[in-house]
Short mmCIF file of C-alpha atoms in Angstrom, two decimals:
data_model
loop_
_atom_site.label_atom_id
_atom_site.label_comp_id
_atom_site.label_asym_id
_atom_site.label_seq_id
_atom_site.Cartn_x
_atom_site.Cartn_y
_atom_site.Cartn_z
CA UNK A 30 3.85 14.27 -23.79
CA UNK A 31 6.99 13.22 -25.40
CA UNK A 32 8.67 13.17 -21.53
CA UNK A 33 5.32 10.82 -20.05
CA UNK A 34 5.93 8.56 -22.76
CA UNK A 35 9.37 8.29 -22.30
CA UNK A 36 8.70 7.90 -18.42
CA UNK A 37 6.04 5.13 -19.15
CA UNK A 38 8.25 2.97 -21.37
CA UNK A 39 11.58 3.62 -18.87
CA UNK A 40 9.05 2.23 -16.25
CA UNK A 41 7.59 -0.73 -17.82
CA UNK A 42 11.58 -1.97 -18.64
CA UNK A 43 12.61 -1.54 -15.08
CA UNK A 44 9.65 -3.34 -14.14
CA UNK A 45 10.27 -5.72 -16.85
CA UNK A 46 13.81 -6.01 -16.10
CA UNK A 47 13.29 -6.38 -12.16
CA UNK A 48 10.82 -9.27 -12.59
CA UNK A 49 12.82 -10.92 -15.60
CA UNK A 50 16.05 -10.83 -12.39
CA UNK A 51 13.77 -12.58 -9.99
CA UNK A 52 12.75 -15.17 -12.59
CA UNK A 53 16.30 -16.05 -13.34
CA UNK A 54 16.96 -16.03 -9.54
CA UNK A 55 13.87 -19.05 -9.61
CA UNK A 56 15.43 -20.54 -12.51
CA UNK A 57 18.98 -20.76 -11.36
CA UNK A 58 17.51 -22.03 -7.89
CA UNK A 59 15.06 -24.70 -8.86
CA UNK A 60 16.38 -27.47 -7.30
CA UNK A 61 16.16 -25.68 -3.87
CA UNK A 62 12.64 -24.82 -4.59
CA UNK A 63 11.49 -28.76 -5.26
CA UNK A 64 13.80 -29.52 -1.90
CA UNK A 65 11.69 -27.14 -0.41
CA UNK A 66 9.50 -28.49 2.59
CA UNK A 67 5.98 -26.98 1.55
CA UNK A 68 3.37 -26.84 3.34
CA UNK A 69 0.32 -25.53 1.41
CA UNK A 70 -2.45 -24.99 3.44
CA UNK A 71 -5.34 -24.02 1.85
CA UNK A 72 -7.44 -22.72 4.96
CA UNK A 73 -4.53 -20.25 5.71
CA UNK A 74 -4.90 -18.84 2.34
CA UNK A 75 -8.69 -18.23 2.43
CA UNK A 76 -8.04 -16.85 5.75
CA UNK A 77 -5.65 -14.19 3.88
CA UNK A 78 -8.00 -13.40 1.36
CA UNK A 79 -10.81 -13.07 3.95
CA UNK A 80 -8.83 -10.56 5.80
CA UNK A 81 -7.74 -8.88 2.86
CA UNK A 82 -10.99 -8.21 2.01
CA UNK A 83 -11.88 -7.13 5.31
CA UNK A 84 -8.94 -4.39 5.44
CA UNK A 85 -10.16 -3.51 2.01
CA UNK A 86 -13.70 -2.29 2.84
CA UNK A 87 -12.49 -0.43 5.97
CA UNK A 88 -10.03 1.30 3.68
CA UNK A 89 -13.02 3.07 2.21
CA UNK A 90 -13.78 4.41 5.27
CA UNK A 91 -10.62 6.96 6.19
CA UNK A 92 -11.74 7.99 2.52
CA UNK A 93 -15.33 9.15 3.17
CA UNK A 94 -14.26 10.54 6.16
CA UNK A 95 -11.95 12.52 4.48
CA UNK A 96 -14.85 14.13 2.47
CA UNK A 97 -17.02 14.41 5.05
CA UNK A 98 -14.70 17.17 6.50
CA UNK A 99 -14.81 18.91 3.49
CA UNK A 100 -18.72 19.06 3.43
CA UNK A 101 -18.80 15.88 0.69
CA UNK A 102 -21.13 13.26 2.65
CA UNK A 103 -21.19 10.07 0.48
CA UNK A 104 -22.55 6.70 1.70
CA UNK A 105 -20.58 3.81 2.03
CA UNK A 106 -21.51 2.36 -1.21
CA UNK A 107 -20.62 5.57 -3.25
CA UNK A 108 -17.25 5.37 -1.81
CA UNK A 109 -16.49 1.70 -2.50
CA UNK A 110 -17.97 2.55 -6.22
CA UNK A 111 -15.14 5.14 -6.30
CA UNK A 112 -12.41 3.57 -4.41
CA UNK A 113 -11.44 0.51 -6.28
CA UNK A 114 -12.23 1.13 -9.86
CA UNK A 115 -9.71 3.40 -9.42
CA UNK A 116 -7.24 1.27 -8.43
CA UNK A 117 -7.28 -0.83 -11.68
CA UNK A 118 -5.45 2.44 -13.14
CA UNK A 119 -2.84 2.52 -11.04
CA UNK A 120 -0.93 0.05 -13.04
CA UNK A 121 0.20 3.46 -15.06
CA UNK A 122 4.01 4.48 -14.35
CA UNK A 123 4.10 7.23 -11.73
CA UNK A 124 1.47 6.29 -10.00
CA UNK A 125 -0.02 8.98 -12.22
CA UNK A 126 -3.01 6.52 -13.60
CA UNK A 127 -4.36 6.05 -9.67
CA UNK A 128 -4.85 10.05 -9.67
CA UNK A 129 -6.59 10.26 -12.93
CA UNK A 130 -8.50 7.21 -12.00
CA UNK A 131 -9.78 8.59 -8.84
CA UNK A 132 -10.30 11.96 -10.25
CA UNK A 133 -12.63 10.61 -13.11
CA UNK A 134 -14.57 8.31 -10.92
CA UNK A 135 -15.09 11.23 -8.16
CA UNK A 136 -16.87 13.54 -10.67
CA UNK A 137 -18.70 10.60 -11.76
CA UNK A 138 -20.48 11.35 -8.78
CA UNK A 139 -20.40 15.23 -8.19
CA UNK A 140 -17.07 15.84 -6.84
CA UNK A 141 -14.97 18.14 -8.37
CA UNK A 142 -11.15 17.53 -9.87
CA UNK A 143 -9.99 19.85 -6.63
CA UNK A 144 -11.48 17.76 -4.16
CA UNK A 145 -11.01 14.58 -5.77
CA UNK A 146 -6.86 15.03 -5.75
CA UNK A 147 -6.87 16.31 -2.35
CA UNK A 148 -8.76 13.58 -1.68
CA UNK A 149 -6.18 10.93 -2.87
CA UNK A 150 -3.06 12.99 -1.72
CA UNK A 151 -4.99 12.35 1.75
CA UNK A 152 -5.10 8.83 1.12
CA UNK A 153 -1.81 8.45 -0.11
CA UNK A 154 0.16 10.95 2.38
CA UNK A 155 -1.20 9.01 5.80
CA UNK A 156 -0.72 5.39 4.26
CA UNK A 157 2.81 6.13 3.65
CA UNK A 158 3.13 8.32 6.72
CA UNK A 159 1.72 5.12 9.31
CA UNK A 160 3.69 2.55 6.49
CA UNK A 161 6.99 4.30 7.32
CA UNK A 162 5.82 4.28 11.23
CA UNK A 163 5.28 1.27 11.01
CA UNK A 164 8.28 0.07 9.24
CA UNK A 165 10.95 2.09 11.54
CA UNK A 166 9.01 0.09 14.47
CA UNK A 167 8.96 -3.53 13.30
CA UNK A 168 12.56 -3.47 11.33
CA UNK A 169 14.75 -4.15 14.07
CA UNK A 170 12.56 -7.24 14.44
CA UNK A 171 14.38 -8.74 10.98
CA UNK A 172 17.98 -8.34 11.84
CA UNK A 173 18.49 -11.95 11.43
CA UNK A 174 18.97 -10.80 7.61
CA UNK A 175 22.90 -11.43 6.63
CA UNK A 176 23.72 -7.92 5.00
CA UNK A 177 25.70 -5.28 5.67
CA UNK A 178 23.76 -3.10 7.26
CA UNK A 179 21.54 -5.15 9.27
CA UNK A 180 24.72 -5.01 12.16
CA UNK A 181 23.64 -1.80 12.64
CA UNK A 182 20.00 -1.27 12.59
CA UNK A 183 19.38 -1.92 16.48
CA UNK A 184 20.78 1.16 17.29
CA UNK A 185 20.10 3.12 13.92
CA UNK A 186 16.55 2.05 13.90
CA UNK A 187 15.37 4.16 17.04
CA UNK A 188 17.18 7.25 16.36
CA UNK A 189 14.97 7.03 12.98
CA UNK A 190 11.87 6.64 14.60
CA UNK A 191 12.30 9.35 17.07
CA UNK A 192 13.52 11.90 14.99
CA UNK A 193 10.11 10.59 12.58
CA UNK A 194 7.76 10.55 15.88
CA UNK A 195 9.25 14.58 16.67
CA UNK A 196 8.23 15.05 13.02
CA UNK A 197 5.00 13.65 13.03
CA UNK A 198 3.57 15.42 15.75
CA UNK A 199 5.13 18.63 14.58
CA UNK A 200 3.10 17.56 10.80
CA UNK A 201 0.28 16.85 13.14
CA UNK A 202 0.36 20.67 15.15
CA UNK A 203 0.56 22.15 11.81
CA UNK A 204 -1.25 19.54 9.33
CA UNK A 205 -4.34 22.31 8.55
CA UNK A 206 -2.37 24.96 7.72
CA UNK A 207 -0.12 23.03 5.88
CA UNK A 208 -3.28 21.99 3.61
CA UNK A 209 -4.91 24.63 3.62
CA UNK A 210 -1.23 26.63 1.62
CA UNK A 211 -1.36 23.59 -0.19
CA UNK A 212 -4.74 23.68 -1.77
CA UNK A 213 -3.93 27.71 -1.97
CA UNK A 214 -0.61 27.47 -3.49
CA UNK A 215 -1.24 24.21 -5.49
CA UNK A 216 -4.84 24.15 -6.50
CA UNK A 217 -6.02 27.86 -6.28
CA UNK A 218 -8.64 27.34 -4.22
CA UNK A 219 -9.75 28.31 -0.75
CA UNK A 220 -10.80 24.56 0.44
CA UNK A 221 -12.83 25.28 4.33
CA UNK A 222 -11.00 22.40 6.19
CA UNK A 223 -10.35 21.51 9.74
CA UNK A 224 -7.84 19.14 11.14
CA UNK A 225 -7.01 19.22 14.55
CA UNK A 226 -3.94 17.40 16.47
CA UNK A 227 -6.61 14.87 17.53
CA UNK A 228 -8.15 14.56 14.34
CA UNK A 229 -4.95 14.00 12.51
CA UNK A 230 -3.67 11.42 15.19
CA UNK A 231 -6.85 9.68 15.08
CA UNK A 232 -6.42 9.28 10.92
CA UNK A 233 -3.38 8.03 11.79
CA UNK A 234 -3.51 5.45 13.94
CA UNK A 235 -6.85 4.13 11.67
CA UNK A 236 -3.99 3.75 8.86
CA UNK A 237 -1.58 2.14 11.23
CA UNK A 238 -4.45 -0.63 12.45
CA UNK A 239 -5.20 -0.75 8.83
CA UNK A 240 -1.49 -1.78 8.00
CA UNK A 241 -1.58 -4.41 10.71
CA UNK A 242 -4.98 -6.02 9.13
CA UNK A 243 -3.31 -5.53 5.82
CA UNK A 244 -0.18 -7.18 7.40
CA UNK A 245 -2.06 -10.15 9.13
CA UNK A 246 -3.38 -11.36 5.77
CA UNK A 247 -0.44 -11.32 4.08
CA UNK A 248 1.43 -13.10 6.99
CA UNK A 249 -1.31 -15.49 6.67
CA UNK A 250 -0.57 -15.90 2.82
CA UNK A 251 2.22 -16.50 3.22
CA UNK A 252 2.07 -19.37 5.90
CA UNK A 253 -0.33 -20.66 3.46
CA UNK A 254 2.76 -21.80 2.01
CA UNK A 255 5.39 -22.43 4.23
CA UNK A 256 5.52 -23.25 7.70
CA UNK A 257 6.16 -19.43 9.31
CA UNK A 258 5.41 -19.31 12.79
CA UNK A 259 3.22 -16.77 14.64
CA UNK A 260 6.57 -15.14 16.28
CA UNK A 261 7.03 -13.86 12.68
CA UNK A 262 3.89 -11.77 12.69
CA UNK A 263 5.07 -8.60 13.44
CA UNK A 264 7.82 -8.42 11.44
CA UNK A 265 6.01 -9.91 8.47
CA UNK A 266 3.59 -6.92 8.99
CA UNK A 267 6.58 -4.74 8.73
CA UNK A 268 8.48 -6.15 6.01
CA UNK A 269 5.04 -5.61 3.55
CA UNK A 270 4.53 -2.32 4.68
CA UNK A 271 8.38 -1.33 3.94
CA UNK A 272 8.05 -3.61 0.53
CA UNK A 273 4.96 -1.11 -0.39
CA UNK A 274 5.86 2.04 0.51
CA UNK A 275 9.74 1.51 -1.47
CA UNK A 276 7.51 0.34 -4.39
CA UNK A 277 5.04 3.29 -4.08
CA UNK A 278 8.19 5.85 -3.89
CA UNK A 279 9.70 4.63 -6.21
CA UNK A 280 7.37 6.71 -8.64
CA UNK A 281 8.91 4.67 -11.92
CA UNK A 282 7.05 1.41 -12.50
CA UNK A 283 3.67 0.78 -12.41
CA UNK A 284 2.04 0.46 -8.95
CA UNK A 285 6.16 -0.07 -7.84
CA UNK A 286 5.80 -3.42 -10.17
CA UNK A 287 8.98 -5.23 -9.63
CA UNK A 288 10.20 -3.27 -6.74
CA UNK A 289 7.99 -4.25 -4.62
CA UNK A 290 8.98 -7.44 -5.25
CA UNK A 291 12.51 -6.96 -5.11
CA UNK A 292 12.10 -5.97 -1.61
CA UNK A 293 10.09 -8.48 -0.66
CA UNK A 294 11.83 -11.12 -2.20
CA UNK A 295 15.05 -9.75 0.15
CA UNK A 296 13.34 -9.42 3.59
CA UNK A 297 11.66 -12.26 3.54
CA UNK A 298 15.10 -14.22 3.45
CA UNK A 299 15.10 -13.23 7.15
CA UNK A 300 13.02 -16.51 6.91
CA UNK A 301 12.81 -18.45 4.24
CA UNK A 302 15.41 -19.63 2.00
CA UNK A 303 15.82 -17.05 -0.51
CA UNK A 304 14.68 -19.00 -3.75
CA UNK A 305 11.58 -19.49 -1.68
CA UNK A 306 11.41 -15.91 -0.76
CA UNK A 307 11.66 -14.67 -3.98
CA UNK A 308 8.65 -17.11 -4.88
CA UNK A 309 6.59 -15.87 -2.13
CA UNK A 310 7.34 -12.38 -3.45
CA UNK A 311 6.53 -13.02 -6.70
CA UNK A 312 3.06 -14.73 -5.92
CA UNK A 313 1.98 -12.08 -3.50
CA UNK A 314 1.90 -9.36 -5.89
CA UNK A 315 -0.79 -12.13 -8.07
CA UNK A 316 -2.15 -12.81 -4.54
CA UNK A 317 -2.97 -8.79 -3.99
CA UNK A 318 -4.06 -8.23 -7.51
CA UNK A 319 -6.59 -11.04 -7.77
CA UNK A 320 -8.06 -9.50 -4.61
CA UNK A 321 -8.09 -5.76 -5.99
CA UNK A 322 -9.55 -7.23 -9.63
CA UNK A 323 -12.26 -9.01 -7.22
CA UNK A 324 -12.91 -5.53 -5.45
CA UNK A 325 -12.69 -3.60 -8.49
CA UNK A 326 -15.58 -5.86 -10.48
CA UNK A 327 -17.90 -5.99 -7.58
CA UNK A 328 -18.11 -1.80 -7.17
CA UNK A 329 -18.31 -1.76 -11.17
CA UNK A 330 -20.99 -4.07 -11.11
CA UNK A 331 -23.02 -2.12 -8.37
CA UNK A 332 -22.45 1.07 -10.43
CA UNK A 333 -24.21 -0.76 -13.38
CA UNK A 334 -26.80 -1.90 -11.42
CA UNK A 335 -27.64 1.20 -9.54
CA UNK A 336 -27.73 2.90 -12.87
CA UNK A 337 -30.21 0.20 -14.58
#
């Protein structure tokens, strides 16, 4: 206990100390911000939400499926009153709180702790799998970023993303039996499960047209406030998925608080200024979370009202 505690407070000061950084950076940089040629556009921005949304509910879906080939068939709207109330705990270092979130809110409705974990391991393992996919395939689009290592990312990049493809589809040959010594080793339990190389390619490439919805809306967001042009789409659809998958990874703050900013804040400079980009950063993560808090409070209050 004394170790988790430790762990939760070492996470909320890196957190703390990674946001407090970008603030100063805002600070120091103010009078490039008011320079700044915005271009708010409010249309853009309920565009982004709209498609956030949308990428939201179909989120639910690679989850129920999931269940369904364990012999757990849930309609829609038992999975959405699962799926984001858990989220709200995910704001736990460790990403620990999104596990014990999803496990308490799966029995609520007759699945057991087993099949609730395996369940969000599932979730978890193919949106950072198709994240990182997608990442290694849209990064050499943002080389116009003045670092040192961006000289040599054309050729780095596809030796990556081979050597990731050869591993996928050797994951995706072996993906049952690799569950199925997980859930032995792990759990203890004997979990009847089938996953064939079609079946796991076909998750797959649900997550990676998930990541490009998911990427649309926040390109959209953030040509709600400056003029980005469409050429940028791709690579803004890359840049989030990288900026989510470091902050997931990272396993220290909550929900990769801070990180995920961090990294944001330095990709985007591939175009926008970078007090702007650091701005953009920092709004997104309030831009994501008012959408999650949205999702969260509708499937709570159609849990109350199915139980009235």
């Amino acid at each position: 206990m004394n170790i988790y505690r430790f762990k939760k407070s070492l996470g909320f000061l890196i957190a703390f100390s990674l946001l407090f950084f970008l603030g100063r950076t805002l600070i120091s940089n103010w009078n490039a911000l008011e320079n700044y040629s915005w271009h708010f556009h409010l249309p853009w921005l309920l565009s982004s939400f709209t498609i956030f949304f949308l990428y939201s509910f179909l989120l639910v879906e690679p989850f129920l499926a999931f269940l369904r080939q364990l012999g757990i068939q849930l309609p829609y709207r038992h999975g959405f009153q699962i799926f984001y109330p858990s989220k709200l705990c995910r704001y736990l270092p460790g990403n620990i709180g999104l596990l014990l979130g999803q496990i308490y809110f799966c029995q609520k409705a007759g699945i057991s702790k087993t099949e609730a974990l395996l369940s969000c391991a599932f979730e978890l393992g193919f949106l950072n799998l198709s994240g990182i996919l997608i990442s290694l395939c849209t990064f050499p689009l943002i080389n116009r970023l003045n670092l040192p290592f961006t000289g040599n990312i054309l050729w780095v990049t596809p030796i990556f993303l081979i050597a990731f493809l050869i591993g996928t589809f050797i994951l995706a040959g072996f993906g049952e039996q690799i569950f199925r010594f997980v859930s032995k080793k792990i759990f203890r339990v004997d979990i009847h499960f089938e996953l064939s190389v079609f079946q796991f390619l076909r998750f797959l490439i649900t997550y990676l047209l998930l990541w490009g919805c998911c990427g649309l809306a926040f390109f959209l967001f953030v040509k709600s406030l400056s003029p980005v042009g469409w050429r940028a789409l791709p690579a803004m659809i890359g840049i989030y998925a990288t900026a989510w998958v470091v902050g997931f990874l990272s396993l220290i703050t909550p929900s990769g608080l801070g990180i995920r900013e961090g990294v944001l804040s330095l990709l985007l400079t591939a175009y926008l200024p970078p007090a702007t980009a650091t701005l953009v950063a920092l709004l997104s993560r309030l831009w994501s979370t008012l959408a999650e808090l949205v999702l969260a409070g509708g499937a709570i209050a159609l849990r109350h009202k199915n139980t009235d």
